[in-house]
Amino acid sequence: MRILVVDDYRDAGETLQWLLEEYGHTVQVAHSGEEALQVATQFRPDLVLCDLGLPGLDGFEVCRRLRDQPLLEQRPVVAMTGYGNAEYRERADQAGFDQYLLKPITPEALRTLLAQYGPHPDGSS
């Protein structure tokens, strides 16, 4: 799959990129909401993993804007955050996120998520 990771914390984004690439996926990383929208338009990801707490455009707004783009509106967008309270989950639902993952994301949780969107998230056949 083509996966866009959006996280302003560079180490987290790059670690997730490395892990996803180890699973056999093609990955681009964006570190702000504005960058995420630019990359998504060109890269056309099959899946977007988006942090909620971004500088400038937050993850909620990134998701809303992705949903407004005809080529991306049906692509799964998954929220990633350290905030698990009901208010954040409700806001994520309203913004159009398909799922909500709490950080830190374990390899097992990532494999489970990827299995929902692709046949072989660990690169096996």
PDB file of C-alpha atoms in Angstrom, residues 4-115:
ATOM      1  CA  LEU A   4       0.993   8.738   4.242  1.00  0.00           C
ATOM      2  CA  VAL A   5       2.174   9.257   7.832  1.00  0.00           C
ATOM      3  CA  VAL A   6       1.460  12.701   9.270  1.00  0.00           C
ATOM      4  CA  ASP A   7       3.267  13.484  12.532  1.00  0.00           C
ATOM      5  CA  ASP A   8       5.007  16.667  13.642  1.00  0.00           C
ATOM      6  CA  TYR A   9       7.277  14.666  15.954  1.00  0.00           C
ATOM      7  CA  ARG A  10       9.966  13.673  13.452  1.00  0.00           C
ATOM      8  CA  ASP A  11      11.282  10.666  15.362  1.00  0.00           C
ATOM      9  CA  ALA A  12       7.799   9.154  15.656  1.00  0.00           C
ATOM     10  CA  GLY A  13       7.031   9.726  11.985  1.00  0.00           C
ATOM     11  CA  GLU A  14      10.329   8.294  10.814  1.00  0.00           C
ATOM     12  CA  THR A  15      10.040   5.273  13.114  1.00  0.00           C
ATOM     13  CA  LEU A  16       6.566   4.537  11.813  1.00  0.00           C
ATOM     14  CA  GLN A  17       7.836   5.000   8.252  1.00  0.00           C
ATOM     15  CA  TRP A  18      10.648   2.520   8.853  1.00  0.00           C
ATOM     16  CA  LEU A  19       8.283  -0.067  10.334  1.00  0.00           C
ATOM     17  CA  LEU A  20       5.757   0.282   7.510  1.00  0.00           C
ATOM     18  CA  GLU A  21       8.508   0.002   4.915  1.00  0.00           C
ATOM     19  CA  GLU A  22       9.730  -3.155   6.662  1.00  0.00           C
ATOM     20  CA  TYR A  23       6.215  -4.519   6.124  1.00  0.00           C
ATOM     21  CA  GLY A  24       6.621  -3.822   2.408  1.00  0.00           C
ATOM     22  CA  HIS A  25       4.662  -0.587   2.026  1.00  0.00           C
ATOM     23  CA  THR A  26       5.603   2.632   0.230  1.00  0.00           C
ATOM     24  CA  VAL A  27       5.557   5.480   2.741  1.00  0.00           C
ATOM     25  CA  GLN A  28       5.730   9.267   2.675  1.00  0.00           C
ATOM     26  CA  VAL A  29       5.950  11.363   5.839  1.00  0.00           C
ATOM     27  CA  ALA A  30       4.607  14.886   6.371  1.00  0.00           C
ATOM     28  CA  HIS A  31       5.356  16.944   9.482  1.00  0.00           C
ATOM     29  CA  SER A  32       2.557  19.526   9.307  1.00  0.00           C
ATOM     30  CA  GLY A  33      -1.036  19.717   8.178  1.00  0.00           C
ATOM     31  CA  GLU A  34      -0.208  21.915   5.196  1.00  0.00           C
ATOM     32  CA  GLU A  35       2.552  19.548   4.089  1.00  0.00           C
ATOM     33  CA  ALA A  36       0.212  16.569   4.513  1.00  0.00           C
ATOM     34  CA  LEU A  37      -2.318  18.057   2.099  1.00  0.00           C
ATOM     35  CA  GLN A  38       0.366  18.799  -0.503  1.00  0.00           C
ATOM     36  CA  VAL A  39       1.905  15.323  -0.226  1.00  0.00           C
ATOM     37  CA  ALA A  40      -1.495  13.600  -0.285  1.00  0.00           C
ATOM     38  CA  THR A  41      -2.483  15.346  -3.508  1.00  0.00           C
ATOM     39  CA  GLN A  42       0.682  14.188  -5.284  1.00  0.00           C
ATOM     40  CA  PHE A  43       1.233  10.811  -3.572  1.00  0.00           C
ATOM     41  CA  ARG A  44      -2.428   9.678  -3.528  1.00  0.00           C
ATOM     42  CA  PRO A  45      -2.067   7.343  -0.544  1.00  0.00           C
ATOM     43  CA  ASP A  46      -4.182   4.243  -0.018  1.00  0.00           C
ATOM     44  CA  LEU A  47      -4.149   4.971   3.724  1.00  0.00           C
ATOM     45  CA  VAL A  48      -3.411   8.050   5.846  1.00  0.00           C
ATOM     46  CA  LEU A  49      -2.196   7.816   9.454  1.00  0.00           C
ATOM     47  CA  CYS A  50      -2.601  11.298  10.911  1.00  0.00           C
ATOM     48  CA  ASP A  51      -1.594  12.747  14.260  1.00  0.00           C
ATOM     49  CA  LEU A  52      -4.238  15.049  15.706  1.00  0.00           C
ATOM     50  CA  GLY A  53      -1.952  17.582  17.422  1.00  0.00           C
ATOM     51  CA  LEU A  54      -0.233  19.231  14.463  1.00  0.00           C
ATOM     52  CA  PRO A  55       1.040  22.799  14.176  1.00  0.00           C
ATOM     53  CA  GLY A  56      -1.024  25.048  11.923  1.00  0.00           C
ATOM     54  CA  LEU A  57      -3.763  22.858  10.511  1.00  0.00           C
ATOM     55  CA  ASP A  58      -4.516  20.225  13.127  1.00  0.00           C
ATOM     56  CA  GLY A  59      -5.289  16.613  12.245  1.00  0.00           C
ATOM     57  CA  PHE A  60      -9.037  17.219  12.433  1.00  0.00           C
ATOM     58  CA  GLU A  61      -8.821  19.873   9.718  1.00  0.00           C
ATOM     59  CA  VAL A  62      -6.448  17.749   7.629  1.00  0.00           C
ATOM     60  CA  CYS A  63      -9.012  14.946   7.645  1.00  0.00           C
ATOM     61  CA  ARG A  64     -11.854  17.302   6.703  1.00  0.00           C
ATOM     62  CA  ARG A  65      -9.871  18.696   3.787  1.00  0.00           C
ATOM     63  CA  LEU A  66      -8.846  15.243   2.573  1.00  0.00           C
ATOM     64  CA  ARG A  67     -12.533  14.312   2.573  1.00  0.00           C
ATOM     65  CA  ASP A  68     -13.205  17.326   0.336  1.00  0.00           C
ATOM     66  CA  GLN A  69     -10.794  16.104  -2.366  1.00  0.00           C
ATOM     67  CA  PRO A  70     -12.453  13.834  -4.948  1.00  0.00           C
ATOM     68  CA  LEU A  71      -9.378  11.616  -5.404  1.00  0.00           C
ATOM     69  CA  LEU A  72      -8.930  11.140  -1.654  1.00  0.00           C
ATOM     70  CA  GLU A  73     -12.409  11.374  -0.137  1.00  0.00           C
ATOM     71  CA  GLN A  74     -12.895   7.591   0.116  1.00  0.00           C
ATOM     72  CA  ARG A  75      -9.385   6.728   1.319  1.00  0.00           C
ATOM     73  CA  PRO A  76      -9.170   5.534   4.927  1.00  0.00           C
ATOM     74  CA  VAL A  77      -7.841   8.126   7.359  1.00  0.00           C
ATOM     75  CA  VAL A  78      -6.805   6.944  10.817  1.00  0.00           C
ATOM     76  CA  ALA A  79      -6.287   9.308  13.749  1.00  0.00           C
ATOM     77  CA  MET A  80      -3.178   8.816  15.878  1.00  0.00           C
ATOM     78  CA  THR A  81      -3.006  10.554  19.238  1.00  0.00           C
ATOM     79  CA  GLY A  82      -1.977  10.326  22.847  1.00  0.00           C
ATOM     80  CA  TYR A  83      -5.401  11.654  23.870  1.00  0.00           C
ATOM     81  CA  GLY A  84      -7.994   8.980  24.462  1.00  0.00           C
ATOM     82  CA  ASN A  85     -10.789  10.983  26.035  1.00  0.00           C
ATOM     83  CA  ALA A  86     -14.346  11.029  24.728  1.00  0.00           C
ATOM     84  CA  GLU A  87     -14.121  14.617  23.465  1.00  0.00           C
ATOM     85  CA  TYR A  88     -11.208  13.829  21.133  1.00  0.00           C
ATOM     86  CA  ARG A  89     -12.889  10.653  19.885  1.00  0.00           C
ATOM     87  CA  GLU A  90     -16.100  12.578  19.142  1.00  0.00           C
ATOM     88  CA  ARG A  91     -14.184  15.316  17.313  1.00  0.00           C
ATOM     89  CA  ALA A  92     -12.343  12.660  15.293  1.00  0.00           C
ATOM     90  CA  ASP A  93     -15.644  11.042  14.317  1.00  0.00           C
ATOM     91  CA  GLN A  94     -17.085  14.413  13.290  1.00  0.00           C
ATOM     92  CA  ALA A  95     -13.968  15.215  11.216  1.00  0.00           C
ATOM     93  CA  GLY A  96     -14.409  11.980   9.256  1.00  0.00           C
ATOM     94  CA  PHE A  97     -11.690   9.710  10.605  1.00  0.00           C
ATOM     95  CA  ASP A  98     -12.282   6.006   9.974  1.00  0.00           C
ATOM     96  CA  GLN A  99     -10.461   4.818  13.085  1.00  0.00           C
ATOM     97  CA  TYR A 100      -8.724   6.116  16.188  1.00  0.00           C
ATOM     98  CA  LEU A 101      -5.389   4.761  17.453  1.00  0.00           C
ATOM     99  CA  LEU A 102      -3.796   5.679  20.750  1.00  0.00           C
ATOM    100  CA  LYS A 103      -0.061   6.331  20.830  1.00  0.00           C
ATOM    101  CA  PRO A 104       2.286   4.673  21.284  1.00  0.00           C
ATOM    102  CA  ILE A 105       1.192   2.411  18.457  1.00  0.00           C
ATOM    103  CA  THR A 106       2.487  -1.107  18.911  1.00  0.00           C
ATOM    104  CA  PRO A 107       3.585  -3.255  15.966  1.00  0.00           C
ATOM    105  CA  GLU A 108       0.696  -5.608  16.779  1.00  0.00           C
ATOM    106  CA  ALA A 109      -1.865  -2.794  16.639  1.00  0.00           C
ATOM    107  CA  LEU A 110      -0.343  -1.604  13.387  1.00  0.00           C
ATOM    108  CA  ARG A 111      -0.493  -5.079  11.829  1.00  0.00           C
ATOM    109  CA  THR A 112      -4.137  -5.422  12.889  1.00  0.00           C
ATOM    110  CA  LEU A 113      -4.965  -2.050  11.347  1.00  0.00           C
ATOM    111  CA  LEU A 114      -3.139  -2.813   8.100  1.00  0.00           C
ATOM    112  CA  ALA A 115      -4.857  -6.187   7.795  1.00  0.00           C
TER     113      ALA A 115
END
